[in-house]
Amino acid sequence: MDVAQNLTPKGKRDYQYIQRALHHNDQLAYECLLNHYRDAVYFLMLRMCGNHDDAEDLTIEAFGKAFSKLHQYSPDYGFSTWLFRIAANNAIDFKRRTRIKQVSIEAGTETSPVALKQMADSEPDPENKLILDQQVKLMRQLVAKLRPRYRNLIELRYFDELSYEEIAQRLNLPLGTVKAQLFRAREFLIHIMRDSIGNY
């Protein structure tokens, strides 16, 4: 019985890409999935967060998470539905983290009970913290494979959490150059993540 028989023609195409990616480590298959849905995911992220820079970051994160969980995909529904759910959940988590930071900053030195409760709720339990630490360690290992120029940009943006403007000032580069080079850096990082997909 064909497990993908209930899928649309587009769904069957995606399912074939997924099988090639998972079972043959076909890099072109990953590339095709990325190219087919990158714009759609980006505009979904833009609608959810309202910021172009955040939308770009969230798009890359969404594909990274989807590719790392590709073995969990079920052909009971379309790949695009599954991908958009991952992307939307990631954006919701991002907005929650951002809101917690804003509440903490606005509260000043006398942190409000609401802010304390939100920050306490956001603190991972020991098991989740261990998983998170392992994921951060793995991500640093992947980033270390980038060329120095791109590695520096990724580290400043994601590990040091600097804004695009702060990075431009730090590196004495035009803002447009920083955005363009970060885009390229994220593209290279996706390639590295796909190459390492079996261990990601």
Tab-separated table of C-alpha atoms in Angstrom:
chain	number	residue	atom	x	y	z
A	1	MET	CA	0.000	0.000	0.000
A	2	ASP	CA	1.327	3.389	-0.957
A	3	VAL	CA	1.615	5.424	2.272
A	4	ALA	CA	1.419	8.671	0.292
A	5	GLN	CA	-1.597	7.718	-1.835
A	6	ASN	CA	-3.929	10.236	-0.169
A	7	LEU	CA	-1.573	13.170	-0.756
A	8	THR	CA	-2.014	15.796	-3.459
A	9	PRO	CA	0.447	15.783	-6.383
A	10	LYS	CA	2.455	18.469	-4.553
A	11	GLY	CA	2.342	16.393	-1.377
A	12	LYS	CA	3.605	13.319	-3.204
A	13	ARG	CA	6.420	15.373	-4.731
A	14	ASP	CA	7.452	16.564	-1.260
A	15	TYR	CA	7.205	13.040	0.135
A	16	GLN	CA	9.599	11.807	-2.536
A	17	TYR	CA	12.038	14.581	-1.632
A	18	ILE	CA	11.788	13.610	2.035
A	19	GLN	CA	12.469	9.943	1.295
A	20	ARG	CA	15.504	10.869	-0.808
A	21	ALA	CA	16.756	13.184	1.933
A	22	LEU	CA	16.296	10.660	4.729
A	23	HIS	CA	17.389	7.453	3.033
A	24	HIS	CA	19.954	8.690	0.537
A	25	ASN	CA	21.140	11.909	2.205
A	26	ASP	CA	20.268	13.646	-1.055
A	27	GLN	CA	21.357	17.267	-0.586
A	28	LEU	CA	19.421	18.377	-3.657
A	29	ALA	CA	16.218	17.069	-2.048
A	30	TYR	CA	16.783	19.282	1.000
A	31	GLU	CA	17.522	22.190	-1.328
A	32	CYS	CA	14.276	21.622	-3.235
A	33	LEU	CA	12.200	21.555	-0.051
A	34	LEU	CA	13.873	24.753	1.106
A	35	ASN	CA	13.358	26.524	-2.215
A	36	HIS	CA	9.713	25.470	-2.524
A	37	TYR	CA	8.680	26.782	0.890
A	38	ARG	CA	11.185	29.431	1.993
A	39	ASP	CA	9.134	32.399	0.759
A	40	ALA	CA	5.869	31.050	2.179
A	41	VAL	CA	7.438	30.434	5.591
A	42	TYR	CA	9.102	33.852	5.525
A	43	PHE	CA	5.815	35.669	4.879
A	44	LEU	CA	4.085	33.615	7.570
A	45	MET	CA	6.810	34.638	10.026
A	46	LEU	CA	6.534	38.251	8.890
A	47	ARG	CA	2.787	38.258	9.546
A	48	MET	CA	3.320	36.755	12.989
A	49	CYS	CA	6.192	38.943	14.204
A	50	GLY	CA	5.869	42.059	12.036
A	51	ASN	CA	9.624	42.512	11.667
A	52	HIS	CA	11.673	41.650	8.571
A	53	ASP	CA	14.879	40.807	10.459
A	54	ASP	CA	13.091	38.565	12.960
A	55	ALA	CA	11.156	36.931	10.113
A	56	GLU	CA	14.412	36.042	8.353
A	57	ASP	CA	15.859	34.563	11.546
A	58	LEU	CA	12.689	32.616	12.329
A	59	THR	CA	12.534	31.243	8.781
A	60	ILE	CA	16.027	29.787	9.090
A	61	GLU	CA	15.220	28.385	12.533
A	62	ALA	CA	12.016	26.794	11.223
A	63	PHE	CA	13.818	24.931	8.452
A	64	GLY	CA	16.593	23.906	10.834
A	65	LYS	CA	14.068	22.386	13.221
A	66	ALA	CA	12.066	20.761	10.423
A	67	PHE	CA	15.136	19.194	8.814
A	68	SER	CA	16.357	17.904	12.181
A	69	LYS	CA	12.939	16.270	12.788
A	70	LEU	CA	12.329	15.104	9.247
A	71	HIS	CA	12.226	11.476	10.378
A	72	GLN	CA	9.133	12.361	12.444
A	73	TYR	CA	7.142	13.550	9.441
A	74	SER	CA	4.075	11.448	8.641
A	75	PRO	CA	2.508	11.380	5.165
A	76	ASP	CA	-0.938	11.411	6.822
A	77	TYR	CA	-0.869	15.118	6.014
A	78	GLY	CA	1.094	17.398	3.709
A	79	PHE	CA	4.670	18.423	4.402
A	80	SER	CA	3.706	22.094	4.091
A	81	THR	CA	1.131	21.710	6.900
A	82	TRP	CA	3.736	20.039	9.110
A	83	LEU	CA	6.405	22.651	8.264
A	84	PHE	CA	4.083	25.612	8.874
A	85	ARG	CA	3.065	24.195	12.252
A	86	ILE	CA	6.729	23.952	13.282
A	87	ALA	CA	7.349	27.477	12.024
A	88	ALA	CA	4.274	28.908	13.775
A	89	ASN	CA	5.091	27.230	17.093
A	90	ASN	CA	8.645	28.528	16.859
A	91	ALA	CA	7.369	32.053	16.221
A	92	ILE	CA	4.974	31.815	19.188
A	93	ASP	CA	7.867	30.727	21.432
A	94	PHE	CA	9.937	33.628	20.119
A	95	LYS	CA	7.171	36.146	20.859
A	96	ARG	CA	6.746	34.706	24.360
A	97	ARG	CA	10.481	35.009	25.077
A	98	THR	CA	10.509	38.557	23.718
A	99	ARG	CA	7.512	39.524	25.839
A	100	ILE	CA	9.158	38.127	28.981
A	101	LYS	CA	12.304	40.160	28.297
A	102	GLN	CA	10.255	43.308	27.748
A	103	VAL	CA	8.305	42.818	30.977
A	104	SER	CA	11.533	42.265	32.891
A	105	ILE	CA	13.158	45.391	31.427
A	106	GLU	CA	10.081	47.568	31.988
A	107	ALA	CA	9.814	46.385	35.578
A	108	GLY	CA	13.234	47.882	36.371
A	109	THR	CA	14.952	47.027	39.652
A	110	GLU	CA	11.667	46.268	41.405
A	111	THR	CA	10.543	43.339	39.295
A	112	SER	CA	6.788	42.853	39.408
A	113	PRO	CA	5.235	39.573	40.623
A	114	VAL	CA	3.828	39.029	37.120
A	115	ALA	CA	7.303	39.320	35.596
A	116	LEU	CA	8.766	36.990	38.211
A	117	LYS	CA	6.039	34.426	37.521
A	118	GLN	CA	6.598	34.653	33.755
A	119	MET	CA	10.360	34.275	34.119
A	120	ALA	CA	9.961	31.378	36.550
A	121	ASP	CA	7.563	29.613	34.185
A	122	SER	CA	10.051	30.064	31.345
A	123	GLU	CA	12.903	28.471	33.292
A	124	PRO	CA	13.462	24.920	31.980
A	125	ASP	CA	13.487	21.951	34.354
A	126	PRO	CA	16.832	20.118	34.803
A	127	GLU	CA	16.110	17.539	32.091
A	128	ASN	CA	15.059	20.149	29.527
A	129	LYS	CA	18.006	22.336	30.507
A	130	LEU	CA	20.368	19.436	29.796
A	131	ILE	CA	18.761	18.928	26.375
A	132	LEU	CA	18.969	22.659	25.690
A	133	ASP	CA	22.647	22.749	26.709
A	134	GLN	CA	23.358	19.834	24.370
A	135	GLN	CA	21.566	21.590	21.512
A	136	VAL	CA	23.536	24.790	22.105
A	137	LYS	CA	26.788	22.813	22.184
A	138	LEU	CA	25.879	21.086	18.919
A	139	MET	CA	24.921	24.376	17.279
A	140	ARG	CA	28.265	25.882	18.298
A	141	GLN	CA	30.019	22.905	16.721
A	142	LEU	CA	28.118	23.439	13.475
A	143	VAL	CA	28.782	27.182	13.492
A	144	ALA	CA	32.489	26.498	14.037
A	145	LYS	CA	32.554	24.889	10.580
A	146	LEU	CA	31.712	28.194	8.906
A	147	ARG	CA	34.359	30.470	7.433
A	148	PRO	CA	35.644	32.948	10.063
A	149	ARG	CA	33.778	35.939	8.591
A	150	TYR	CA	30.436	34.148	8.582
A	151	ARG	CA	31.085	32.407	11.898
A	152	ASN	CA	31.695	35.790	13.551
A	153	LEU	CA	28.426	37.170	12.203
A	154	ILE	CA	26.390	34.176	13.395
A	155	GLU	CA	27.997	34.311	16.828
A	156	LEU	CA	27.320	38.029	17.202
A	157	ARG	CA	23.698	37.660	16.080
A	158	TYR	CA	22.645	34.438	17.822
A	159	PHE	CA	25.049	33.840	20.693
A	160	ASP	CA	25.723	37.440	21.729
A	161	GLU	CA	22.177	38.453	20.661
A	162	LEU	CA	23.260	41.723	19.087
A	163	SER	CA	20.885	43.597	16.791
A	164	TYR	CA	21.742	44.177	13.143
A	165	GLU	CA	22.551	47.802	13.972
A	166	GLU	CA	24.859	46.784	16.835
A	167	ILE	CA	26.682	44.310	14.601
A	168	ALA	CA	27.133	46.977	11.913
A	169	GLN	CA	28.592	49.325	14.509
A	170	ARG	CA	30.812	46.611	16.027
A	171	LEU	CA	32.242	45.596	12.649
A	172	ASN	CA	32.185	49.093	11.142
A	173	LEU	CA	30.130	47.895	8.186
A	174	PRO	CA	27.070	49.338	6.414
A	175	LEU	CA	23.804	47.922	7.744
A	176	GLY	CA	22.891	46.549	4.309
A	177	THR	CA	26.201	44.695	4.116
A	178	VAL	CA	25.617	43.107	7.513
A	179	LYS	CA	22.148	41.908	6.496
A	180	ALA	CA	23.391	40.524	3.175
A	181	GLN	CA	26.341	38.717	4.752
A	182	LEU	CA	24.184	37.320	7.550
A	183	PHE	CA	21.779	35.987	4.953
A	184	ARG	CA	24.677	34.223	3.223
A	185	ALA	CA	25.968	32.977	6.583
A	186	ARG	CA	22.583	31.441	7.378
A	187	GLU	CA	22.468	29.823	3.944
A	188	PHE	CA	25.872	28.220	4.558
A	189	LEU	CA	24.745	27.137	8.021
A	190	ILE	CA	21.698	25.388	6.540
A	191	HIS	CA	23.998	23.448	4.203
A	192	ILE	CA	26.131	22.391	7.183
A	193	MET	CA	23.036	21.416	9.153
A	194	ARG	CA	21.811	19.266	6.257
A	195	ASP	CA	25.209	17.603	5.979
A	196	SER	CA	25.067	16.824	9.698
A	197	ILE	CA	21.392	15.885	9.689
A	198	GLY	CA	21.988	12.344	10.890
A	199	ASN	CA	23.507	13.622	14.126
A	200	TYR	CA	21.530	16.827	14.553
